[in-house]
Amino acid sequence: MKVKFILNGKPVELDVDPRETLIDTLRLRLKVKSVKRGCERGECGSCTVLINGNPVISCILLTIQINGAEITTVEGLVGDILLEKLAKNFIDNGAIQCGFCTPGILLTAYAGIKQGKIKKSEDVKEYVNNLCRCTGYVKIIEAIAKTADEVWGHER
Amino acid sequence: MSVEFMFIGKRTPRKDAEAKVTGMLKYTYDLEVPGMLIGRIVRSPYAFADIRRIDVSEAVKMGAIVVTPSDIPQKPYNPRLVSINEVTFKDTYILTYKPRYLGEPVAAVAASSEELAQKAAECVKIEFEKIYKPILDPLEAMKPESPRIHEKIMKGDKWIEVENNIAARLDYDEGDVNRGFEEADVIVERTFKTGKRYHMQLEPKAVLVVLEPGGKLTIYTTTQTIHNTRILISQLFDIPESRINVVRVPIGGSFGSSIQTNYLVPIAVALALKAKKPVKIAYTREEDILDHSNFVFHFKIKIGAKKNGVFAAAEFINILDVGAHQVQPYPLLGTSLGWFISMYKWKNIRYRGIAVYTNKVPGCALRGYGAPEVQWAVETLVDEIAEKLGIDPIDLRLKNYVGKGEIFWGQGPTVKSIIKSDGVPELLLKGKEIIRWSERGHPSEKKGRFRRGIGVGRGFHTSGAGGPISGEVIDYTGCILKLNEDGTLDYITALQDHGGGTLDAHVKIIAEELGIPPELVNIATASTETTPYDVCTHASRGTYVGGECARRAAQIVKQKILEAAIRIIGRVVNPEALRIGYDKELKQAVVYVEGTDIKLTLAEIARTSWQRNWGTIGAFVSYRATSAPPSFTVYYVEVEVDTWTGKVKPIRVVAGADVGTPINPDMVEGQLHGGFVMAWGMAFTENTAYDPLTGEIMGRGLITDYKIPTAADVPTPEEFTVIIAKTYEPTGPFGAKGLGEAAMNPAVAAILNAVYNAIGIRFYELPVTPDKIIEALKEKGELEW
Amino acid sequence: MMYVIPEDIEFIVPVDLREALELVNKLNNVKALAGGTDLVVDLKTGRFKPKYVVYIGGLKELRYIRDNNGSLHIGAVTTIQEILDSKIIAEKAPLLRAAAEKFAYWQIRNTATIGGNLCNASPAADTAPPLLVYEAIIKAESVRGSRLISIREFFKEPRQTALERDELVTEIIVPYKDLENSGYSYFKVGRRRGYDISLVAVACAVKVEGGVISDVRLALNSVAPIPVRAINVEKTLIGKKPSLEIIEESSKLVVYDISPISDVRAPIEYRQYMAKLLTREALLEALKKTGVM
């Protein structure tokens, strides 16, 4: 089945098996490896991608469902000011350990801050539910809250 | 000891941070090579069965490569090579006709796509000779009438009979326990039971096996030990080690699940050898849960104390539910004893340890290797004794704990050392103030729906398994450090970073030793053929053992740099006058002579050595630590119990760590945060439940029913305080000790002691799910319905 | 241990609702795919083995939230996040919003649809309790026409609805007029404080007029094969003056409306206990909102 979509700003046209999940299209066909496979039930969040700016679980989404959409992964946000701010705060705060959950969490936090859903620390716990086994989340929450404050802090 | 370090103790970004935030870092799961086949494992649908025949004809017709137990040398093995051969128990086969747990690999296929491999795996037909009722309770398993899960296994190179499904035993006696109990004024005896936890490391296990031209094997896999992986494959397939190269690949967390070489590695090797093509196997999460999980611990512990609070005797019965195969429960019997003995001065001890087979997923080490479980039990009992004696729980601990100057048993009876650094009093007393321990109140005073309580837990973990004498555990490491032609350094080691930043810590240690900025020290790629042997990155030995090895290499390199400097400078009469250090203005390491204008940058020395044909300056070090010092940790936790729903919330946490010198404070904090959250899951939600009739994991192993904490479950960052003791470990690199496991060990006890302080109920079975709390409140008559 | 969806399933993407209805009429053994957060997993694990999957998630004509003066009309393929973000729903059907807020987590909400949640017919369906309270009406269409199914008739068994073989849910109608000026509440309990499948969830709306309870509606999920209304509780409250005692007494009667089981998530006693507790709390909270208590 033919699908057309925009991946990280570039148009993509593919003929995919309709049973193909988005994560497989991204990882196996398009070699986008930042999208990680951590479970097959949509429980862990490691496979999060942004579709039209919203974070979505890609391991239980079929590629035919995203025809015409704009897909963003961390590879596509290199140079983006908000992502750079987020990444810097993650790095400076020591919020990265094994790194497997990092791309998914960055995308979720990015979308949350951009949409104004994440403006302070409490919002992080509400909107970022990706699983992390290493960090205990504390430094991740701090890094995201700091970034959110840098973006939205003037409102207070 | 208060020392000013140039780099150590400073918060620095990880070297792999950029690769991780851009998604560029490749884990084993991400690797691909052209022409590779996808392997899938055919698993037993029954927990305890004997197979008559495996019909692979349809899979073969499809064009898939297939291996069955008949295609593979039937050599029993143990996937974990950390113990010496003589005490290594071998009952696993690469593929088997006698599956002993539901999900055990019985055959494997490889095909050119995931889809085809899936199809091929599904058309493999298994005919069963006999299906037994699975045995899921170790006490059942030990009964003489129970069928034998294994009949004969190997111990070292000898075959032994297995009686009553007992996999291993360990007994220990010290002093006169009976007399000790007679002299005790107060005795507490309790039975403890844990759930069967699962590591839930985010990256599921994976392997890629490549056959190089010429027949050499290259293996990429999720492992904590590239060397033991190579040795095992060499032994299993009779291939010389020189024809196998295992490459270190970044790993998405491990927590002990890859100390052993995972079952999929030899299976992938078998497929690759048959197919003569590269083979990749990557687990689904379901398969990962079926591959390994933690042991189930059953403890019966009796402690006696005198009126004045001094402990008099202790008896510890430890029944370990191993699962269907041994991944070294025998050393776990030893470490459980070691953790127990090293908690407090019991004076008289009796220990009986039995490891028992059941038809469950094989148990393997999970962060702490018995310590979280033992320390939970001990710290609960110590609180009970304190209450009975009317002594403050903190004073009781300070009175009896094994501390500075005393013998520490870290990894079991053959690994002993004397404790040289001890931050326990500092952490207990400082933490006590911060949490406001004196205000915690008594459970009987607490009423209403939401009740708060404060609890304490004290524990430790070892830093590796070194010791002056070689015992039952192999523990040594090695590294290569070389000076490049421009003055930068390459640091090559087989140690793995699971995420805790251990290699970055080594870099800082090297930097500190040489006065060179850490940015100029490269962590080189590593494989078995380019690194000296390292046993495994486990037992919290990365910083203490690996870091010290790196420091010694740096010392050797320093010496050689100074020798080269002498040749360049010429005029210096006494080499001892040379100094090397970090020049803040030049931002480089320089060699200088005090009181003169002589100053040479490391870059100049390196370049000159190169241009003048003096040779490479480098060091090759193989290092065995002669000590395994404990890192002490203390947790104070305040929780709030909702007595209406049985749910518990963390309010405040004070985590204290004695790591000697903290190399990177960010990573120390990160380990404590992560350790606490893991302990929270252990206390309240984590368990893989087994269907009693079929031996299947309930919920199909989908993690919908294996809940680990999310960000919503943790305390707010402002309420999590970390205190680091001001100690210095003389045997560690710049005074450092490990932390990875100590960061979690005593937290469960602190959390559940806090629950007791809130609602006056103790729990002896984990996990303490909301319904258990409600049930207990009901029994106490405190429920409204 | 499914990794891939089986090969013998044919996927079809209709261009509009009409084509979709023709397909489900013409073909046998069809499943409709909207968001897929449940269905895709079920296809992978083999819980369902349809011959055809018709993708309707992209049909914009089925994605809307409209206020029709007295009732809201929600397109079946509207996502849960859209429901959560909607000002109309926040104002007119706050109970539905409350359930959407506790529905899984953000990523799932961006994909899962209200129609899918209902048609999946899990006993734990998050949107069911509020829709039962609002006495929502499900519009089911086929080539033969359309019909309206009361939500109280919609769920038959776990994973079985009242839909005919060739019907698709196209719209959910949420009458709100009756419950204007009512107090409402929603509680959901899981195993941890982070998101979870509900162990028990309760939605409640109550109206007090002339000092007595004139209307009370209470619905629960996860405590029976299908989501239920607690009619035994409701009938003891109608016409009564609200008081702590009467709430306590009537909450206990919820056990007659439920039939929970023990499973890997919770034992039966806990579900029974929590059903009673949450019923009481939901009633108290809803009454507090009316200002009466």
PDB file of N, CA and C in Angstrom, chain B residues 29 40 43 114-115 118-119 122 282 284 286 643-645 647-650 685 698 700 704-705 707-708 710 712-713 770-771 774 783-785, chain C residues 1-7 41 45 189-197 248 251-252 263-267 269-270 273-274 276-277 280-281:
ATOM      1  N   TYR B  29      20.479  -3.827  19.748  1.00  0.00           N
ATOM      2  CA  TYR B  29      19.166  -3.926  19.128  1.00  0.00           C
ATOM      3  C   TYR B  29      19.108  -3.204  17.786  1.00  0.00           C
ATOM      4  N   ARG B  40      14.814 -16.641  15.255  1.00  0.00           N
ATOM      5  CA  ARG B  40      13.768 -16.653  16.263  1.00  0.00           C
ATOM      6  C   ARG B  40      13.839 -17.977  16.982  1.00  0.00           C
ATOM      7  N   ARG B  43       9.969 -21.901  21.498  1.00  0.00           N
ATOM      8  CA  ARG B  43       9.992 -22.101  22.939  1.00  0.00           C
ATOM      9  C   ARG B  43       8.988 -23.142  23.399  1.00  0.00           C
ATOM     10  N   GLU B 114      12.017 -10.769   9.456  1.00  0.00           N
ATOM     11  CA  GLU B 114      11.329 -11.066  10.719  1.00  0.00           C
ATOM     12  C   GLU B 114      10.076 -11.874  10.450  1.00  0.00           C
ATOM     13  N   GLU B 115       9.396 -11.481   9.408  1.00  0.00           N
ATOM     14  CA  GLU B 115       8.144 -12.133   9.038  1.00  0.00           C
ATOM     15  C   GLU B 115       8.354 -13.610   8.735  1.00  0.00           C
ATOM     16  N   GLN B 118       9.323 -15.555  11.773  1.00  0.00           N
ATOM     17  CA  GLN B 118       8.152 -15.785  12.608  1.00  0.00           C
ATOM     18  C   GLN B 118       7.352 -16.962  12.067  1.00  0.00           C
ATOM     19  N   LYS B 119       7.129 -16.925  10.767  1.00  0.00           N
ATOM     20  CA  LYS B 119       6.357 -18.016  10.145  1.00  0.00           C
ATOM     21  C   LYS B 119       7.047 -19.348  10.330  1.00  0.00           C
ATOM     22  N   GLU B 122       6.723 -20.689  13.708  1.00  0.00           N
ATOM     23  CA  GLU B 122       5.383 -21.185  14.011  1.00  0.00           C
ATOM     24  C   GLU B 122       5.085 -22.524  13.382  1.00  0.00           C
ATOM     25  N   ALA B 282      16.834 -10.742  18.300  1.00  0.00           N
ATOM     26  CA  ALA B 282      16.499  -9.652  19.224  1.00  0.00           C
ATOM     27  C   ALA B 282      15.186 -10.008  19.896  1.00  0.00           C
ATOM     28  N   THR B 284      11.656  -9.992  21.881  1.00  0.00           N
ATOM     29  CA  THR B 284      10.527  -9.146  22.239  1.00  0.00           C
ATOM     30  C   THR B 284      10.548  -9.028  23.758  1.00  0.00           C
ATOM     31  N   GLU B 286       8.278  -9.826  25.802  1.00  0.00           N
ATOM     32  CA  GLU B 286       7.732 -11.084  26.345  1.00  0.00           C
ATOM     33  C   GLU B 286       8.823 -12.131  26.465  1.00  0.00           C
ATOM     34  N   THR B 643      -5.065   4.937  53.933  1.00  0.00           N
ATOM     35  CA  THR B 643      -5.655   3.749  54.546  1.00  0.00           C
ATOM     36  C   THR B 643      -7.002   3.391  53.918  1.00  0.00           C
ATOM     37  N   TRP B 644      -7.459   4.211  53.006  1.00  0.00           N
ATOM     38  CA  TRP B 644      -8.703   3.860  52.324  1.00  0.00           C
ATOM     39  C   TRP B 644      -8.451   3.019  51.080  1.00  0.00           C
ATOM     40  N   THR B 645      -7.384   3.313  50.355  1.00  0.00           N
ATOM     41  CA  THR B 645      -7.131   2.573  49.116  1.00  0.00           C
ATOM     42  C   THR B 645      -5.941   1.617  49.234  1.00  0.00           C
ATOM     43  N   LYS B 647      -2.919   2.581  48.991  1.00  0.00           N
ATOM     44  CA  LYS B 647      -1.814   3.055  48.153  1.00  0.00           C
ATOM     45  C   LYS B 647      -0.867   3.897  49.014  1.00  0.00           C
ATOM     46  N   VAL B 648       0.384   3.838  48.649  1.00  0.00           N
ATOM     47  CA  VAL B 648       1.414   4.527  49.432  1.00  0.00           C
ATOM     48  C   VAL B 648       2.096   5.566  48.550  1.00  0.00           C
ATOM     49  N   LYS B 649       2.451   6.659  49.146  1.00  0.00           N
ATOM     50  CA  LYS B 649       3.074   7.756  48.391  1.00  0.00           C
ATOM     51  C   LYS B 649       4.376   8.152  49.083  1.00  0.00           C
ATOM     52  N   PRO B 650       5.440   8.381  48.330  1.00  0.00           N
ATOM     53  CA  PRO B 650       6.680   8.839  48.980  1.00  0.00           C
ATOM     54  C   PRO B 650       6.595  10.341  49.217  1.00  0.00           C
ATOM     55  N   THR B 685       4.973  -3.100  43.884  1.00  0.00           N
ATOM     56  CA  THR B 685       4.268  -3.584  42.703  1.00  0.00           C
ATOM     57  C   THR B 685       4.896  -4.753  41.965  1.00  0.00           C
ATOM     58  N   MET B 698       1.526 -15.150  34.341  1.00  0.00           N
ATOM     59  CA  MET B 698       0.197 -14.585  34.130  1.00  0.00           C
ATOM     60  C   MET B 698       0.293 -13.221  33.473  1.00  0.00           C
ATOM     61  N   ARG B 700       0.628 -13.108  30.383  1.00  0.00           N
ATOM     62  CA  ARG B 700       1.441 -13.438  29.194  1.00  0.00           C
ATOM     63  C   ARG B 700       2.784 -12.747  29.184  1.00  0.00           C
ATOM     64  N   THR B 704       2.127  -4.939  30.759  1.00  0.00           N
ATOM     65  CA  THR B 704       0.933  -4.331  31.331  1.00  0.00           C
ATOM     66  C   THR B 704       0.781  -4.788  32.769  1.00  0.00           C
ATOM     67  N   ASP B 705       1.220  -5.995  33.043  1.00  0.00           N
ATOM     68  CA  ASP B 705       1.068  -6.504  34.393  1.00  0.00           C
ATOM     69  C   ASP B 705       2.387  -6.631  35.129  1.00  0.00           C
ATOM     70  N   LYS B 707       4.370  -3.844  36.593  1.00  0.00           N
ATOM     71  CA  LYS B 707       4.414  -2.389  36.714  1.00  0.00           C
ATOM     72  C   LYS B 707       5.658  -1.917  37.451  1.00  0.00           C
ATOM     73  N   ILE B 708       6.441  -1.089  36.788  1.00  0.00           N
ATOM     74  CA  ILE B 708       7.544  -0.433  37.508  1.00  0.00           C
ATOM     75  C   ILE B 708       7.124   1.019  37.706  1.00  0.00           C
ATOM     76  N   THR B 710       6.588   4.977  37.525  1.00  0.00           N
ATOM     77  CA  THR B 710       6.752   6.023  36.516  1.00  0.00           C
ATOM     78  C   THR B 710       7.092   7.325  37.239  1.00  0.00           C
ATOM     79  N   ALA B 712       5.315   9.671  37.833  1.00  0.00           N
ATOM     80  CA  ALA B 712       4.237  10.098  38.735  1.00  0.00           C
ATOM     81  C   ALA B 712       4.349   9.452  40.100  1.00  0.00           C
ATOM     82  N   ASP B 713       5.162   8.389  40.219  1.00  0.00           N
ATOM     83  CA  ASP B 713       5.237   7.666  41.475  1.00  0.00           C
ATOM     84  C   ASP B 713       6.355   8.153  42.388  1.00  0.00           C
ATOM     85  N   PRO B 770      -1.643  -2.886  47.167  1.00  0.00           N
ATOM     86  CA  PRO B 770      -2.672  -2.167  47.926  1.00  0.00           C
ATOM     87  C   PRO B 770      -3.657  -3.106  48.615  1.00  0.00           C
ATOM     88  N   ASP B 771      -4.010  -4.205  47.951  1.00  0.00           N
ATOM     89  CA  ASP B 771      -4.983  -5.090  48.583  1.00  0.00           C
ATOM     90  C   ASP B 771      -4.409  -5.748  49.834  1.00  0.00           C
ATOM     91  N   ILE B 774      -4.836  -3.218  52.628  1.00  0.00           N
ATOM     92  CA  ILE B 774      -6.230  -3.158  53.055  1.00  0.00           C
ATOM     93  C   ILE B 774      -6.584  -4.393  53.896  1.00  0.00           C
ATOM     94  N   LEU B 783     -10.401  -0.914  59.398  1.00  0.00           N
ATOM     95  CA  LEU B 783     -11.094  -0.574  58.169  1.00  0.00           C
ATOM     96  C   LEU B 783     -12.502  -0.124  58.493  1.00  0.00           C
ATOM     97  N   GLU B 784     -13.001   0.769  57.696  1.00  0.00           N
ATOM     98  CA  GLU B 784     -14.322   1.292  58.007  1.00  0.00           C
ATOM     99  C   GLU B 784     -15.433   0.361  57.571  1.00  0.00           C
ATOM    100  N   TRP B 785     -15.124  -0.542  56.658  1.00  0.00           N
ATOM    101  CA  TRP B 785     -16.196  -1.406  56.155  1.00  0.00           C
ATOM    102  C   TRP B 785     -16.128  -2.746  56.839  1.00  0.00           C
TER     103      TRP B 785
ATOM    104  N   MET C   1       4.004 -15.303  21.249  1.00  0.00           N
ATOM    105  CA  MET C   1       5.084 -14.310  21.205  1.00  0.00           C
ATOM    106  C   MET C   1       5.117 -13.634  19.852  1.00  0.00           C
ATOM    107  N   MET C   2       4.030 -13.020  19.538  1.00  0.00           N
ATOM    108  CA  MET C   2       3.877 -12.478  18.199  1.00  0.00           C
ATOM    109  C   MET C   2       4.707 -11.231  17.995  1.00  0.00           C
ATOM    110  N   TYR C   3       5.364 -11.175  16.930  1.00  0.00           N
ATOM    111  CA  TYR C   3       6.182 -10.046  16.543  1.00  0.00           C
ATOM    112  C   TYR C   3       5.510  -9.317  15.390  1.00  0.00           C
ATOM    113  N   VAL C   4       4.925 -10.097  14.507  1.00  0.00           N
ATOM    114  CA  VAL C   4       4.343  -9.515  13.297  1.00  0.00           C
ATOM    115  C   VAL C   4       2.883  -9.927  13.204  1.00  0.00           C
ATOM    116  N   ILE C   5       2.122  -9.106  12.502  1.00  0.00           N
ATOM    117  CA  ILE C   5       0.716  -9.414  12.281  1.00  0.00           C
ATOM    118  C   ILE C   5       0.632 -10.469  11.179  1.00  0.00           C
ATOM    119  N   PRO C   6      -0.208 -11.493  11.373  1.00  0.00           N
ATOM    120  CA  PRO C   6      -0.258 -12.587  10.398  1.00  0.00           C
ATOM    121  C   PRO C   6      -0.554 -12.106   8.994  1.00  0.00           C
ATOM    122  N   GLU C   7      -0.053 -12.885   8.042  1.00  0.00           N
ATOM    123  CA  GLU C   7      -0.075 -12.502   6.649  1.00  0.00           C
ATOM    124  C   GLU C   7      -1.444 -12.574   6.016  1.00  0.00           C
ATOM    125  N   VAL C  41      -2.486  -4.590  18.946  1.00  0.00           N
ATOM    126  CA  VAL C  41      -1.900  -5.565  19.871  1.00  0.00           C
ATOM    127  C   VAL C  41      -2.638  -6.894  19.752  1.00  0.00           C
ATOM    128  N   THR C  45      -1.100 -10.530  18.887  1.00  0.00           N
ATOM    129  CA  THR C  45      -1.114 -11.664  19.818  1.00  0.00           C
ATOM    130  C   THR C  45      -2.051 -12.762  19.362  1.00  0.00           C
ATOM    131  N   VAL C 189      -8.949   3.880  40.318  1.00  0.00           N
ATOM    132  CA  VAL C 189      -7.850   3.336  41.126  1.00  0.00           C
ATOM    133  C   VAL C 189      -7.067   2.316  40.311  1.00  0.00           C
ATOM    134  N   GLY C 190      -5.766   2.476  40.310  1.00  0.00           N
ATOM    135  CA  GLY C 190      -4.884   1.512  39.655  1.00  0.00           C
ATOM    136  C   GLY C 190      -3.921   0.947  40.679  1.00  0.00           C
ATOM    137  N   ARG C 191      -2.905   0.221  40.217  1.00  0.00           N
ATOM    138  CA  ARG C 191      -1.979  -0.434  41.138  1.00  0.00           C
ATOM    139  C   ARG C 191      -0.873   0.486  41.623  1.00  0.00           C
ATOM    140  N   ARG C 192      -0.623   1.546  40.913  1.00  0.00           N
ATOM    141  CA  ARG C 192       0.422   2.476  41.317  1.00  0.00           C
ATOM    142  C   ARG C 192      -0.126   3.862  41.052  1.00  0.00           C
ATOM    143  N   ARG C 193       0.617   4.896  41.423  1.00  0.00           N
ATOM    144  CA  ARG C 193       0.113   6.233  41.190  1.00  0.00           C
ATOM    145  C   ARG C 193       0.301   6.652  39.745  1.00  0.00           C
ATOM    146  N   GLY C 194       1.247   6.038  39.073  1.00  0.00           N
ATOM    147  CA  GLY C 194       1.380   6.278  37.643  1.00  0.00           C
ATOM    148  C   GLY C 194       0.190   5.636  36.935  1.00  0.00           C
ATOM    149  N   TYR C 195       0.050   5.881  35.621  1.00  0.00           N
ATOM    150  CA  TYR C 195      -1.126   5.412  34.893  1.00  0.00           C
ATOM    151  C   TYR C 195      -1.243   3.890  34.958  1.00  0.00           C
ATOM    152  N   ASP C 196      -2.468   3.422  34.866  1.00  0.00           N
ATOM    153  CA  ASP C 196      -2.692   1.982  34.930  1.00  0.00           C
ATOM    154  C   ASP C 196      -4.079   1.668  34.379  1.00  0.00           C
ATOM    155  N   ILE C 197      -4.290   0.424  34.053  1.00  0.00           N
ATOM    156  CA  ILE C 197      -5.630  -0.068  33.758  1.00  0.00           C
ATOM    157  C   ILE C 197      -6.415   0.029  35.052  1.00  0.00           C
ATOM    158  N   GLU C 248     -23.661   6.218  53.264  1.00  0.00           N
ATOM    159  CA  GLU C 248     -22.921   5.036  53.736  1.00  0.00           C
ATOM    160  C   GLU C 248     -23.730   3.772  53.480  1.00  0.00           C
ATOM    161  N   SER C 251     -24.170   2.971  49.679  1.00  0.00           N
ATOM    162  CA  SER C 251     -22.934   2.555  48.995  1.00  0.00           C
ATOM    163  C   SER C 251     -22.685   1.075  49.155  1.00  0.00           C
ATOM    164  N   LYS C 252     -23.029   0.575  50.334  1.00  0.00           N
ATOM    165  CA  LYS C 252     -22.752  -0.852  50.577  1.00  0.00           C
ATOM    166  C   LYS C 252     -23.553  -1.729  49.620  1.00  0.00           C
ATOM    167  N   ASP C 263      -8.038 -11.592  39.696  1.00  0.00           N
ATOM    168  CA  ASP C 263      -7.124 -11.854  38.592  1.00  0.00           C
ATOM    169  C   ASP C 263      -5.728 -11.388  38.996  1.00  0.00           C
ATOM    170  N   VAL C 264      -4.812 -11.417  38.034  1.00  0.00           N
ATOM    171  CA  VAL C 264      -3.436 -11.093  38.382  1.00  0.00           C
ATOM    172  C   VAL C 264      -3.317  -9.654  38.905  1.00  0.00           C
ATOM    173  N   ARG C 265      -4.342  -8.839  38.637  1.00  0.00           N
ATOM    174  CA  ARG C 265      -4.225  -7.440  39.057  1.00  0.00           C
ATOM    175  C   ARG C 265      -4.717  -7.208  40.472  1.00  0.00           C
ATOM    176  N   ALA C 266      -5.775  -7.888  40.882  1.00  0.00           N
ATOM    177  CA  ALA C 266      -6.292  -7.661  42.236  1.00  0.00           C
ATOM    178  C   ALA C 266      -7.193  -8.830  42.624  1.00  0.00           C
ATOM    179  N   PRO C 267      -7.244  -9.146  43.908  1.00  0.00           N
ATOM    180  CA  PRO C 267      -8.173 -10.186  44.346  1.00  0.00           C
ATOM    181  C   PRO C 267      -9.588  -9.633  44.450  1.00  0.00           C
ATOM    182  N   GLU C 269     -11.762  -9.584  46.776  1.00  0.00           N
ATOM    183  CA  GLU C 269     -12.131  -8.827  47.978  1.00  0.00           C
ATOM    184  C   GLU C 269     -11.759  -7.361  47.842  1.00  0.00           C
ATOM    185  N   TYR C 270     -10.619  -7.120  47.240  1.00  0.00           N
ATOM    186  CA  TYR C 270     -10.181  -5.732  47.090  1.00  0.00           C
ATOM    187  C   TYR C 270     -11.096  -4.978  46.159  1.00  0.00           C
ATOM    188  N   TYR C 273     -14.324  -4.254  47.965  1.00  0.00           N
ATOM    189  CA  TYR C 273     -14.100  -3.214  48.956  1.00  0.00           C
ATOM    190  C   TYR C 273     -13.957  -1.850  48.293  1.00  0.00           C
ATOM    191  N   MET C 274     -13.142  -1.789  47.229  1.00  0.00           N
ATOM    192  CA  MET C 274     -12.913  -0.512  46.564  1.00  0.00           C
ATOM    193  C   MET C 274     -14.183  -0.023  45.876  1.00  0.00           C
ATOM    194  N   LYS C 276     -17.210  -0.380  46.944  1.00  0.00           N
ATOM    195  CA  LYS C 276     -18.014   0.262  47.984  1.00  0.00           C
ATOM    196  C   LYS C 276     -17.431   1.609  48.374  1.00  0.00           C
ATOM    197  N   LEU C 277     -16.130   1.610  48.582  1.00  0.00           N
ATOM    198  CA  LEU C 277     -15.470   2.835  49.022  1.00  0.00           C
ATOM    199  C   LEU C 277     -15.607   3.933  47.983  1.00  0.00           C
ATOM    200  N   ARG C 280     -19.105   5.369  47.689  1.00  0.00           N
ATOM    201  CA  ARG C 280     -19.380   6.333  48.746  1.00  0.00           C
ATOM    202  C   ARG C 280     -18.697   7.660  48.474  1.00  0.00           C
ATOM    203  N   GLU C 281     -17.415   7.588  48.147  1.00  0.00           N
ATOM    204  CA  GLU C 281     -16.654   8.811  47.913  1.00  0.00           C
ATOM    205  C   GLU C 281     -17.194   9.583  46.725  1.00  0.00           C
TER     206      GLU C 281
END
